[in-house]
CSV table of C-alpha atoms in Angstrom, one decimal:
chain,number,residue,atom,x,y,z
Q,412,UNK,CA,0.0,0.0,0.0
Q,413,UNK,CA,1.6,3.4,-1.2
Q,414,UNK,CA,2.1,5.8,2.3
Q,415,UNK,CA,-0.5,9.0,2.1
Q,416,UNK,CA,0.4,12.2,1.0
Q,417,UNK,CA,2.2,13.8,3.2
Q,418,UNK,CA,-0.5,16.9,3.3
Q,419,UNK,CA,-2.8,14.7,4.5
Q,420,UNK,CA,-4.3,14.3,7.8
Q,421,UNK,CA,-6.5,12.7,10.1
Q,422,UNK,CA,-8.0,13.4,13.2
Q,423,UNK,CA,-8.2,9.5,13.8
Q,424,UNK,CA,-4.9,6.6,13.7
Q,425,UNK,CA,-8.3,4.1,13.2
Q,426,UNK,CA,-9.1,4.9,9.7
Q,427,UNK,CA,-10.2,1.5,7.4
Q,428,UNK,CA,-7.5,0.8,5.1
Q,429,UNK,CA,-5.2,3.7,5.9
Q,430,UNK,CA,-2.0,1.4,7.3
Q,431,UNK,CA,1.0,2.2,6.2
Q,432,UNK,CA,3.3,-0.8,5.0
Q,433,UNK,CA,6.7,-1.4,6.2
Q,434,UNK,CA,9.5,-3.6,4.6
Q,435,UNK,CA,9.4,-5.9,7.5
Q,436,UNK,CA,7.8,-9.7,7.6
Q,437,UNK,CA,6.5,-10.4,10.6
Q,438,UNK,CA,6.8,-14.1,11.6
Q,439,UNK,CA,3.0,-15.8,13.4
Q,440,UNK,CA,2.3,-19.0,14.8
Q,441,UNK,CA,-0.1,-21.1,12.2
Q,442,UNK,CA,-1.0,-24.1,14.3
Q,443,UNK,CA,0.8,-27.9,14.8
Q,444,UNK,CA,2.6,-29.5,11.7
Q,445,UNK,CA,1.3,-32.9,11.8
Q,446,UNK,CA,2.3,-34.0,8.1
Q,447,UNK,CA,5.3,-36.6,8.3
Q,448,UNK,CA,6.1,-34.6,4.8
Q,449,UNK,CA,6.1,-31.2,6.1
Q,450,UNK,CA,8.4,-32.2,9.2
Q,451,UNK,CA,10.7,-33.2,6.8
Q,452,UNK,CA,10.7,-30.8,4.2
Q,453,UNK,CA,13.4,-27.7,4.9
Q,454,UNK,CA,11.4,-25.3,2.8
Q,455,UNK,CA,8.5,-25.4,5.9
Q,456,UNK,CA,9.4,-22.7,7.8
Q,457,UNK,CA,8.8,-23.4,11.7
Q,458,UNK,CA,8.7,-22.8,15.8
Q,459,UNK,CA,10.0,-25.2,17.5
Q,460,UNK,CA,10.6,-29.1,16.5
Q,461,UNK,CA,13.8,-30.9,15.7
Q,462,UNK,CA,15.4,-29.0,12.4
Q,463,UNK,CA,15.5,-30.6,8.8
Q,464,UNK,CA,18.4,-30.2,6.6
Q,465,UNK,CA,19.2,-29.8,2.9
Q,466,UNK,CA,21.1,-32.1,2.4
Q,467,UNK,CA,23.5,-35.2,3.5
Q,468,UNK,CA,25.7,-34.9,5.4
Q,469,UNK,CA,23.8,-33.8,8.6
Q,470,UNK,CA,25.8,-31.1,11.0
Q,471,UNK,CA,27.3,-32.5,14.5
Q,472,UNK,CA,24.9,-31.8,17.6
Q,473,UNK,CA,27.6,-29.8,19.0
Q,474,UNK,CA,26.2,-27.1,16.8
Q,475,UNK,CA,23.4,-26.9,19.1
Q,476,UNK,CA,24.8,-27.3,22.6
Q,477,UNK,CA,24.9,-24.6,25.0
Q,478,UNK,CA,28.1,-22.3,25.3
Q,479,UNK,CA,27.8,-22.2,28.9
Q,480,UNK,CA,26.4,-26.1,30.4
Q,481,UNK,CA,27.5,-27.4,27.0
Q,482,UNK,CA,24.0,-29.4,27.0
Q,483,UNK,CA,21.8,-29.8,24.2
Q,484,UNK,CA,19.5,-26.7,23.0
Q,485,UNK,CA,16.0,-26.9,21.9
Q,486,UNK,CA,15.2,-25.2,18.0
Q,487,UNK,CA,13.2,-22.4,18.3
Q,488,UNK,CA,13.0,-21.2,14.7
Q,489,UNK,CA,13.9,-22.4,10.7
Q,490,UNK,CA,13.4,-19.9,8.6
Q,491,UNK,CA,13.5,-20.8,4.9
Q,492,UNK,CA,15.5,-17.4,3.8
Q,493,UNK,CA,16.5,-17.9,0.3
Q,494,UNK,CA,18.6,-15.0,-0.8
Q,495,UNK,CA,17.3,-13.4,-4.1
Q,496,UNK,CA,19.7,-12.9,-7.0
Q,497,UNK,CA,21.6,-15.9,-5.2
Q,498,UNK,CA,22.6,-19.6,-6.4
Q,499,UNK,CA,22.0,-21.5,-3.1
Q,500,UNK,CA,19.5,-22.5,-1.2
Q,501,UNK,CA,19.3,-21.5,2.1
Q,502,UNK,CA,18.0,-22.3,5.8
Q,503,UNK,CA,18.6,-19.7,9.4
Q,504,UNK,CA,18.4,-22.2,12.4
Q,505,UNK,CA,18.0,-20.6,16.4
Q,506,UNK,CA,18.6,-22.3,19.3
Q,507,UNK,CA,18.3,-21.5,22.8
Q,508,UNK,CA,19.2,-23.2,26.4
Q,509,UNK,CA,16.1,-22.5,28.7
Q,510,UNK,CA,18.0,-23.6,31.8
Q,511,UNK,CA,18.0,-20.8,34.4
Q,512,UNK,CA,22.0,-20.6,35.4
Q,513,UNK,CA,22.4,-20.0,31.7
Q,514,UNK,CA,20.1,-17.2,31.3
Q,515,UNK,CA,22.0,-13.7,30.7
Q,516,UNK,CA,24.8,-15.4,29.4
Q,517,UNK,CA,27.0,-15.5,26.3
Q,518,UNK,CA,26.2,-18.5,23.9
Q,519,UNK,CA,23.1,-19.1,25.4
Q,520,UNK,CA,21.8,-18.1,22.4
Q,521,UNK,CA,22.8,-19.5,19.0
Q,522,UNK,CA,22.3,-19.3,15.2
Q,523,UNK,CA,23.6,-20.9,12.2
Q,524,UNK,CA,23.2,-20.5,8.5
Q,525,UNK,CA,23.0,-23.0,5.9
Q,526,UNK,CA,23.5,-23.3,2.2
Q,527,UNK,CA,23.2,-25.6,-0.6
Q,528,UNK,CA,24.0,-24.8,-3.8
Q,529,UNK,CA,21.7,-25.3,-5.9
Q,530,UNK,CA,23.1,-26.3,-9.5
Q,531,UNK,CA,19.8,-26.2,-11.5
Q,532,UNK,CA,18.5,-22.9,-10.1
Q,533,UNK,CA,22.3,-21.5,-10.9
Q,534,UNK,CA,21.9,-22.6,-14.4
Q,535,UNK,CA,18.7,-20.7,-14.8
Q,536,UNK,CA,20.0,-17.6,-12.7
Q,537,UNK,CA,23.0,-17.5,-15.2
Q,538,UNK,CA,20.8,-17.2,-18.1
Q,539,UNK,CA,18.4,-14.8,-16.8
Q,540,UNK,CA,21.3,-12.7,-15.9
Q,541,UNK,CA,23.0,-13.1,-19.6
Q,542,UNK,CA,19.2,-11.9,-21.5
Q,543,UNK,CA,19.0,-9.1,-19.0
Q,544,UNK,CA,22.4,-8.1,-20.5
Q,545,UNK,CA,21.3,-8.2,-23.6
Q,546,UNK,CA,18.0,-7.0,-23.5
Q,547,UNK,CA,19.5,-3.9,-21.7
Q,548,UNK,CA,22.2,-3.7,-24.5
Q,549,UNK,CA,19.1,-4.1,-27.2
Q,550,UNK,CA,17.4,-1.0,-25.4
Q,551,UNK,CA,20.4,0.6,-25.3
Q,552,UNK,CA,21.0,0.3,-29.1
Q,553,UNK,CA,17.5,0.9,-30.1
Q,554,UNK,CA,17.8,4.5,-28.2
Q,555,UNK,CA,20.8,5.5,-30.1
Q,556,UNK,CA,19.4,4.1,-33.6
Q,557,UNK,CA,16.4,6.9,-32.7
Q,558,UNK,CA,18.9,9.5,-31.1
Q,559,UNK,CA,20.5,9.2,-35.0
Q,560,UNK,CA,17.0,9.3,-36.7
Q,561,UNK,CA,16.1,12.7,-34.9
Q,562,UNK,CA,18.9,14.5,-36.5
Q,563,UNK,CA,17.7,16.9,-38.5
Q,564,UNK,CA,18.5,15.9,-42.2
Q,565,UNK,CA,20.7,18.6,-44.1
Q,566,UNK,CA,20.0,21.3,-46.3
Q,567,UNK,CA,21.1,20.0,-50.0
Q,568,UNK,CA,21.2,24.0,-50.7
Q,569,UNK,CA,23.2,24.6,-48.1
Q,570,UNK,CA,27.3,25.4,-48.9
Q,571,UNK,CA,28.1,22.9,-46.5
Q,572,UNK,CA,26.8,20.3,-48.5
Q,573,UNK,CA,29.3,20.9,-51.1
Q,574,UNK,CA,31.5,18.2,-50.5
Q,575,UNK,CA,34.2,20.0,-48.6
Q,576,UNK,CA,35.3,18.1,-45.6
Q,577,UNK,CA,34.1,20.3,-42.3
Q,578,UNK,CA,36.2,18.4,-39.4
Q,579,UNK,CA,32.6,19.8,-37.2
Q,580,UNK,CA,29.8,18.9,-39.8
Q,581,UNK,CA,27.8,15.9,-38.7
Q,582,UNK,CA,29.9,14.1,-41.8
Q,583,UNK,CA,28.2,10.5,-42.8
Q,584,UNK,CA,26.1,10.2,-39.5
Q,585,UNK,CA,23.7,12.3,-41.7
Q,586,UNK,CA,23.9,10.5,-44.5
Q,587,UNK,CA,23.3,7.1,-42.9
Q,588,UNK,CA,27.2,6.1,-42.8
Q,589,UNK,CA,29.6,3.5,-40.4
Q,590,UNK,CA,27.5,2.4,-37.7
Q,591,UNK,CA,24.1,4.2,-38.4
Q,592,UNK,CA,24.0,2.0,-41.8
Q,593,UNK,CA,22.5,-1.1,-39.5
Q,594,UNK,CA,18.4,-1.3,-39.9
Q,595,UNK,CA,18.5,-5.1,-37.9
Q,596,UNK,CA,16.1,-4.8,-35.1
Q,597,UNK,CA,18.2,-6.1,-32.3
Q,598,UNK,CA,15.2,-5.6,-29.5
Q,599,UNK,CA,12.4,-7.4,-31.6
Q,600,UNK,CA,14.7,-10.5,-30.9
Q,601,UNK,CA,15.9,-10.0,-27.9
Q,602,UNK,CA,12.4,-9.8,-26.3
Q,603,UNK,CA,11.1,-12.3,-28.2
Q,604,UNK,CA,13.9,-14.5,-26.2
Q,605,UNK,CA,12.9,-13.4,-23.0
Q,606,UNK,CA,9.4,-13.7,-23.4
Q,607,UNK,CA,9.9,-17.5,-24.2
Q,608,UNK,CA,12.7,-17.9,-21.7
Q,609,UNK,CA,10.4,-15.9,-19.0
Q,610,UNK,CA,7.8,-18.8,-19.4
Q,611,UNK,CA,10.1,-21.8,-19.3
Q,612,UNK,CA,11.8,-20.3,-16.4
Q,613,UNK,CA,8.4,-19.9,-14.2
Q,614,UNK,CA,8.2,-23.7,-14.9
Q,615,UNK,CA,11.6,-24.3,-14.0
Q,616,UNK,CA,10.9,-23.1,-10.9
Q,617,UNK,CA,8.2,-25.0,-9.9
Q,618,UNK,CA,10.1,-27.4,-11.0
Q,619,UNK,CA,12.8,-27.5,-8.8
Q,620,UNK,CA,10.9,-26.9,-5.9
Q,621,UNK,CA,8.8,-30.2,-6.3
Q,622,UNK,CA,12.4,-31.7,-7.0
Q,623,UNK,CA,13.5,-30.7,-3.6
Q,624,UNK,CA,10.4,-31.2,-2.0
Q,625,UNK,CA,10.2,-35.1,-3.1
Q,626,UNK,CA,13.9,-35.5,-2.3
Q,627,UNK,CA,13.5,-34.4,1.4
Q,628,UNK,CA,10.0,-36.1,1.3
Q,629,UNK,CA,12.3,-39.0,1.8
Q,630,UNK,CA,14.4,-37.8,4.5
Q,631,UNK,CA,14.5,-38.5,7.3
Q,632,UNK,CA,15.7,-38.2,11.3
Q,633,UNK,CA,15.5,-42.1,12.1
Q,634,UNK,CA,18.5,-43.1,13.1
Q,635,UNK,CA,20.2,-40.0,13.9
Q,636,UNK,CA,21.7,-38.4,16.7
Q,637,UNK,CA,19.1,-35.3,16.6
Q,638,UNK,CA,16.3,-37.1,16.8
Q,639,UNK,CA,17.1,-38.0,20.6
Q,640,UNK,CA,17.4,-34.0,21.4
Q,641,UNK,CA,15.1,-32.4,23.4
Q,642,UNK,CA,12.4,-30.3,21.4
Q,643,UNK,CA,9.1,-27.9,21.3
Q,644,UNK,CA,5.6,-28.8,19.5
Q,645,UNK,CA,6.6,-28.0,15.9
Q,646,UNK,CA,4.3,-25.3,14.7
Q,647,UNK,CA,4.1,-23.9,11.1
Q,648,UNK,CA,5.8,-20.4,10.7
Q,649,UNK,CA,3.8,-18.1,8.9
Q,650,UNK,CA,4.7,-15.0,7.6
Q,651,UNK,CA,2.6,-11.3,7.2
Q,652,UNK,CA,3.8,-7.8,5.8
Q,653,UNK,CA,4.0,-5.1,8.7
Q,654,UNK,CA,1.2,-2.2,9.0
Q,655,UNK,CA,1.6,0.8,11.0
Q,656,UNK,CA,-1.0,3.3,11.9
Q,657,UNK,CA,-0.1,6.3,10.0
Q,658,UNK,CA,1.2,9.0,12.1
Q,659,UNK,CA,-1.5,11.2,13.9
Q,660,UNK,CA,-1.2,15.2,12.0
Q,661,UNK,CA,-1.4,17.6,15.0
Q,662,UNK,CA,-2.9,21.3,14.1
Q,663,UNK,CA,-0.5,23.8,15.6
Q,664,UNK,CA,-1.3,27.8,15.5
Q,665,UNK,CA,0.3,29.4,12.8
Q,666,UNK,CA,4.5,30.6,13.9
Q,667,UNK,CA,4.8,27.6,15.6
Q,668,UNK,CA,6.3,24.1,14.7
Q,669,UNK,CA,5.8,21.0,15.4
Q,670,UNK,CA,8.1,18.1,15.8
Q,671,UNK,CA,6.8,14.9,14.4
Q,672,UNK,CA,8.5,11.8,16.5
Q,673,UNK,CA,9.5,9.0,14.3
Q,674,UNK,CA,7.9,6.0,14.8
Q,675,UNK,CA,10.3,3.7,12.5
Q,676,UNK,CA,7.5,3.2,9.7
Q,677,UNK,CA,10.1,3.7,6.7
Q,678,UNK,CA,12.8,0.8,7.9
Q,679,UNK,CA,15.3,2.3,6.0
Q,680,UNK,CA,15.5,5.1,8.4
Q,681,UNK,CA,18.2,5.0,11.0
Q,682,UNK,CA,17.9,7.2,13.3
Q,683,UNK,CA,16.6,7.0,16.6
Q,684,UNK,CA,14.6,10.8,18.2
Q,685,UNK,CA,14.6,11.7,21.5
Q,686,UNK,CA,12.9,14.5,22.9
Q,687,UNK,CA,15.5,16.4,25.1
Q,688,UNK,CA,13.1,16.5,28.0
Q,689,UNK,CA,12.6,12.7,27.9
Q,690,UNK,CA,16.3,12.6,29.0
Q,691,UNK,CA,15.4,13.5,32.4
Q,692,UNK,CA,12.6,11.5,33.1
Q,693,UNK,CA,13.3,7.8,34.2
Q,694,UNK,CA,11.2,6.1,31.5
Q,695,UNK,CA,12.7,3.4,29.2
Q,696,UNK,CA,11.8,5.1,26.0
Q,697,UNK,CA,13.4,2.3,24.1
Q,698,UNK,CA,11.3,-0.3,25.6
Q,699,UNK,CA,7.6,2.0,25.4
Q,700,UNK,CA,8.5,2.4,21.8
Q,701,UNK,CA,9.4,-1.5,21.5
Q,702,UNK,CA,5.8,-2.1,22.7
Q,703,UNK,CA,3.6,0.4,21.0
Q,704,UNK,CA,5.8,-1.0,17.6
Q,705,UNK,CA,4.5,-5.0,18.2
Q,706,UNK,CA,1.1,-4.0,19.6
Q,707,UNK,CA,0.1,-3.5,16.2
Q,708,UNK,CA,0.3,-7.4,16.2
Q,709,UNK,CA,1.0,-8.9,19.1
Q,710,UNK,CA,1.1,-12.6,17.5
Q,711,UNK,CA,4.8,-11.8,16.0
Q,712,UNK,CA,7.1,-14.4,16.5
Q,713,UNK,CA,9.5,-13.1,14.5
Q,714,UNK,CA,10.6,-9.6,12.5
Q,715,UNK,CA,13.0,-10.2,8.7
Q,716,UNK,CA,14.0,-7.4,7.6
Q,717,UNK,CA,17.9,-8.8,5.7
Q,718,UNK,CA,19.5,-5.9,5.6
Q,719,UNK,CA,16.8,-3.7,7.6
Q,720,UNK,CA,17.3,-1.9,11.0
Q,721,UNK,CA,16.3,-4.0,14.1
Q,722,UNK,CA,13.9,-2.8,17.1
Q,723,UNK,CA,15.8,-2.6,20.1
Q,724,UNK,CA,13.9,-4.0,23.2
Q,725,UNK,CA,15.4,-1.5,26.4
Q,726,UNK,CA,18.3,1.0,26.3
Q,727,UNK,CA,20.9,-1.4,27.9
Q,728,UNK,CA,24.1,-1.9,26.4
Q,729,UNK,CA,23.9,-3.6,23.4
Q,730,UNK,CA,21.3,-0.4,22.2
Q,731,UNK,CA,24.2,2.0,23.6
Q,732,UNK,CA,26.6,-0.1,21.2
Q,733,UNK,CA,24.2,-0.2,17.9
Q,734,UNK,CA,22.8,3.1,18.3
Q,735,UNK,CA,25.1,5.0,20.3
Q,736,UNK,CA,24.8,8.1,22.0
Q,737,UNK,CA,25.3,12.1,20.4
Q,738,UNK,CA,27.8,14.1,20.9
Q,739,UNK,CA,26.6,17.0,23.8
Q,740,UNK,CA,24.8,19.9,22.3
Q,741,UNK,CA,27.5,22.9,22.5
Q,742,UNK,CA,27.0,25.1,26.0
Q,743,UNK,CA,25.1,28.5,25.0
Q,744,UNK,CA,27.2,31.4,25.0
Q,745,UNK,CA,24.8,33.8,26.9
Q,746,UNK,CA,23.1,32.9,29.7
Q,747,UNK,CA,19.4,32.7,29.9
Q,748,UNK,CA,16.9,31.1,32.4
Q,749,UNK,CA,15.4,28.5,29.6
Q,750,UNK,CA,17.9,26.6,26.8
Q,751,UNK,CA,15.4,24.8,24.4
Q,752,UNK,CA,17.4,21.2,24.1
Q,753,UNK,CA,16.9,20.4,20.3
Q,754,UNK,CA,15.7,16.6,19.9
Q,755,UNK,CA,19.2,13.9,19.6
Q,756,UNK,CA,19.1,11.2,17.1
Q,757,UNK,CA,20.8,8.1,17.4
Q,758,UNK,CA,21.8,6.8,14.3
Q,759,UNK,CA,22.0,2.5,13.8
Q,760,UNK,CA,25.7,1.9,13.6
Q,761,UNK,CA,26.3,-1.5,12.4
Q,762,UNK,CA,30.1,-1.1,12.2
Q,763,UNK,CA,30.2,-2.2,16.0
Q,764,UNK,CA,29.3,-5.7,14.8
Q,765,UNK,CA,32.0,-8.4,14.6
Q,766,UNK,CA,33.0,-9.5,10.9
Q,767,UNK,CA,32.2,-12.6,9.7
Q,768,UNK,CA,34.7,-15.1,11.0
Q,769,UNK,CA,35.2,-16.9,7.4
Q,770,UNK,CA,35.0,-14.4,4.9
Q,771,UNK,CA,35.7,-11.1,7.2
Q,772,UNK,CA,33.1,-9.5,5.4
Q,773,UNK,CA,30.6,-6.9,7.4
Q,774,UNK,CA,27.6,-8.6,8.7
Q,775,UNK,CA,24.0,-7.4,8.6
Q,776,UNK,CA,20.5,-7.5,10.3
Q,777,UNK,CA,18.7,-9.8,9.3
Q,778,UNK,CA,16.0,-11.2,11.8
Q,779,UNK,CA,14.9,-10.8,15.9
Q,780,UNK,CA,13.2,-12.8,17.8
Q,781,UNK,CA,10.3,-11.5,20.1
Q,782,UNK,CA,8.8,-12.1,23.5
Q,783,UNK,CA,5.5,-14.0,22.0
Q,784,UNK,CA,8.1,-17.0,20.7
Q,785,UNK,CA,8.7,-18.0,24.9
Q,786,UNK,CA,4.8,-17.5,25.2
Q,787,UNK,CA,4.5,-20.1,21.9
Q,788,UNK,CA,6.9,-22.6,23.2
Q,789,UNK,CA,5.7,-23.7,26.2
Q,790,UNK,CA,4.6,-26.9,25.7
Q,791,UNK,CA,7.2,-29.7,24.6
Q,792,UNK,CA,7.2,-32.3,22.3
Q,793,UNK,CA,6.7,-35.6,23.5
Q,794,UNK,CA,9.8,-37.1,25.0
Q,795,UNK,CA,11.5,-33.8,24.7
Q,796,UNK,CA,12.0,-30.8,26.7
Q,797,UNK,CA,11.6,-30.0,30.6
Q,798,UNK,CA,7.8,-29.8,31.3
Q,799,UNK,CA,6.7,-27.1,32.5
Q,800,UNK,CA,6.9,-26.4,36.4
Q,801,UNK,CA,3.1,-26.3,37.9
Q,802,UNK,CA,1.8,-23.8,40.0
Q,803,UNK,CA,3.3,-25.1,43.3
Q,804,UNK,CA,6.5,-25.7,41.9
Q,805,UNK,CA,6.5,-22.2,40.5
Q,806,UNK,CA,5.2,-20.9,43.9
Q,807,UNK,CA,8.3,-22.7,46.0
Q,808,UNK,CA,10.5,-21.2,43.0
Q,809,UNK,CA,9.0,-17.8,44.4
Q,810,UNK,CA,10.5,-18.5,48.0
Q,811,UNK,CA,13.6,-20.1,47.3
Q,812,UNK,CA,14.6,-16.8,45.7
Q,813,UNK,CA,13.0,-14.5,48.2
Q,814,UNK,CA,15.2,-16.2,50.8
Q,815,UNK,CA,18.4,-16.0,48.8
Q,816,UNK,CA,18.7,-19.5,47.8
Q,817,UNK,CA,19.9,-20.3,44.4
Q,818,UNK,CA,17.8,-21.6,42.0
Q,819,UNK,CA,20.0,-24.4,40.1
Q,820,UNK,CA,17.2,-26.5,38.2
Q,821,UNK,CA,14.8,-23.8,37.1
Q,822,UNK,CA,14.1,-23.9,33.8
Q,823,UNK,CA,12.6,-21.0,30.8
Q,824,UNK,CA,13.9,-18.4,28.8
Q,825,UNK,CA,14.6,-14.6,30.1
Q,826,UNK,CA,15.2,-12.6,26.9
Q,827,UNK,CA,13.3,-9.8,25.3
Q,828,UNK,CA,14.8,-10.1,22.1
Q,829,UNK,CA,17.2,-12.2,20.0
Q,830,UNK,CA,18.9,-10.1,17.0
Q,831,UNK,CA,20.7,-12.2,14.2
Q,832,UNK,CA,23.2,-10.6,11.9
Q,833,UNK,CA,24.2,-12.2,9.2
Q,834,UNK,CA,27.0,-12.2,6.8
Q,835,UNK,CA,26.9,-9.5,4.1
Q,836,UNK,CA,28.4,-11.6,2.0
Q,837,UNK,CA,26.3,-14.9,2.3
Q,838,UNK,CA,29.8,-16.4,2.3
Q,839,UNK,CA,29.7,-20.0,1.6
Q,840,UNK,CA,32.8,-23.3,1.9
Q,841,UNK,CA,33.9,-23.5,-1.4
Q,842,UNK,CA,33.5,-27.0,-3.2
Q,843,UNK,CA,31.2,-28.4,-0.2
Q,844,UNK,CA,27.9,-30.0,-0.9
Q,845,UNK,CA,25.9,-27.9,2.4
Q,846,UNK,CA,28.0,-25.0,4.4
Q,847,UNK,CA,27.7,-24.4,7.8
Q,848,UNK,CA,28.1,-20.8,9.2
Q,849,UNK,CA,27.6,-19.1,12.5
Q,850,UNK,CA,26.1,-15.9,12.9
Q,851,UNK,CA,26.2,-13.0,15.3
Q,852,UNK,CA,23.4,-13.0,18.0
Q,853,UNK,CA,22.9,-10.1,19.9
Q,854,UNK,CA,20.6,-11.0,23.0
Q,855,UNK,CA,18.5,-8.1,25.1
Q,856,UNK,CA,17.3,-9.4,28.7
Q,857,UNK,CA,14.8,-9.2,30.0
Q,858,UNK,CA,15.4,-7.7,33.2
């Protein structure tokens, strides 16, 4: 939906069909996968369940133990995250230790990407790439063969025309010489290759999808060491476009100006406003915008954005880090009993982030986690994860940590939000049949 004009207001944010989309997927539960198929199949984005792969052979566990109890982690997330414009195919995997000494700690937390290339998709990619050469060197063509037409043709009464050679006359461009001579139509045949390509390729990739889909159809966990790891309900992982409440308009007397806040609707835009009086008030601004941002649907599991700006959860120190504080505001030079404190932005810096560990290259946002996942996973799969603790055992819980005792065995998951950053370059293991890489996490508490 294209934003409003920006002359237009409203006296109400509850207008039918005013929204304003965002570039961001949002990420909602959509019920149990029961289908023995769809378990298998690593194009089924999900929450929760033991993870499918692309293709043999299957990671170690170790790639999902704990960095702290070095235990085994429950999946909380596979997103199916193919890159577009790119040759592989390619699968984000989350996990998390729910155990409560590991809570608020490093590697607690962890997320790995994995690729496949995919040699019949590459094939296809190569020869779309090669017809959108040459369509765009058809066009290109075609516009100087009708730059040379609208010349205006010259005057055979002219004395210029007489033959003499004029080192500034147009010369044989106007008489239809060297490269103007060619009437061959490139365009006509370069469309007419793209047009037949265009269909075939649609096919193609259906196509390859079913192929993939039928080989992991017969896939399968029997036998292997992931199928003893603990694990939530699988639930399918559906995915929604963002929409924001356009911003309220505010009639202000003529003279006077008012100072629209904000409130992140355009992703692109990295900075961050705070009113200067908010500075002095002990309010979390971070985390009230956090809130108001997901209220508009509370059932988001999950924000993708690759490449976007992520929603920081509370100003600890990992927002001080990616959107770090301004400079001071220069001291006034005459004195005056009010100083009107203009608003500070803090811009998204994402050269804080570590490089990727393989290929060195920056690494980008590409996907958080949000508070509704822990509320999704609470019941395990059978045979899997802790249960959950009842109402007495939650209530002893209570006074074993009002008296100062520590709690060793409780079990579930603190954080407000989980950011992944990817590698810019989608750097994969040359030569190797399925890459394995790491990825940044970035964890806000919840304190």
């Amino acid at each position: 939906m294209a934003p409003k004009d920006e002359e237009d207001w409203s006296d109400s944010d509850e207008e039918v069909g005013s929204d304003d989309e965002t570039a961001v997927q949002l990420g909602i539960p959509d019920g149990s996968i029961e289908s023995p198929a769809d378990l298998r199949d690593p194009m089924i984005s999900r929450i929760g369940g033991h993870p499918t792969f692309l293709a043999a052979p299957e990671p170690p566990t170790e790639y999902a133990l704990c960095g702290n109890c070095a235990q085994p982690m429950q999946l909380l997330v596979q997103v199916w995250c193919p890159v577009e414009q790119s040759p592989n195919d390619r699968v984000l995997y989350v996990w998390a230790c729910p155990r409560g000494p590991c809570q608020k700690k490093d590697g607690s937390v962890r997320a790995w990407r994995s690729l496949r290339h995919n040699k019949k998709y590459a094939k296809k990619l190569a020869q779309k790439l090669a017809m959108q050469k040459a369509k765009e060197e058809a066009e290109t063509k075609a516009a100087e063969e009708a730059a040379r037409k609208s010349v205006p043709k010259a005057n055979p009464f002219s004395m210029k025309s007489a033959g003499l050679s004029n080192p500034f006359d147009l010369g044989a461009q106007v008489f239809g010489g060297g490269a103007a001579a060619s009437t061959e139509p490139p365009a006509r045949a370069a469309s007419s290759e793209a047009d037949a390509s265009s269909s075939s390729g649609e096919e193609s990739d259906e196509h390859d999808e079913e192929d993939l889909a039928t080989r992991m159809a017969s896939a399968t966990l029997d036998g292997s060491n992931w199928a003893s790891l603990p694990a939530y309900e699988p639930l399918y992982l559906s995915t929604i476009s963002e929409y924001l409440p356009p911003v309220k308009k505010v009639k202000v007397p003529a003279g006077e100006e008012y100072v629209e806040e904000d409130d992140g609707k355009k992703s692109k835009d990295t900075s961050w406003a705070l009113e200067g009086y908010e500075n002095s008030i002990e309010v979390d601004h971070a985390f009230e915008r956090f809130t108001k941002r997901v209220g508009y649907e509370g059932e988001q599991c999950l924000r993708y954005e690759l490449g976007g700006i992520p929603l920081p959860f509370s100003s600890d120190s990992v927002f001080d880090r990616l959107f770090p504080k301004p400079s001071a505001p220069p001291p006034p030079v005459t004195k005056s009993a009010f100083m009107v404190v203009p608003a500070q932005k803090r811009i998204y810096n994402a050269s804080v982030l570590a490089h990727c560990r393989h290929c060195h290259a920056p690494r980008v946002f590409e996907c958080q986690l949000m508070p509704n996942l822990i509320n999704v996973l609470k019941t395990p799969a059978a045979g899997g994860a802790t249960p959950q603790q009842s109402d007495e055992e939650r209530r002893q819980e209570v006074l074993r940590v009002l008296k100062g005792e520590r709690v060793a065995d409780r079990v579930g998951m603190e954080w407000g939000t989980c950011m992944v950053f990817s590698c810019e370059k989608d750097c994969a293991e040359d030569g190797a049949p399925v890459s394995w890489r790491e990825e940044l996490v970035e964890v806000q508490w919840d304190d």
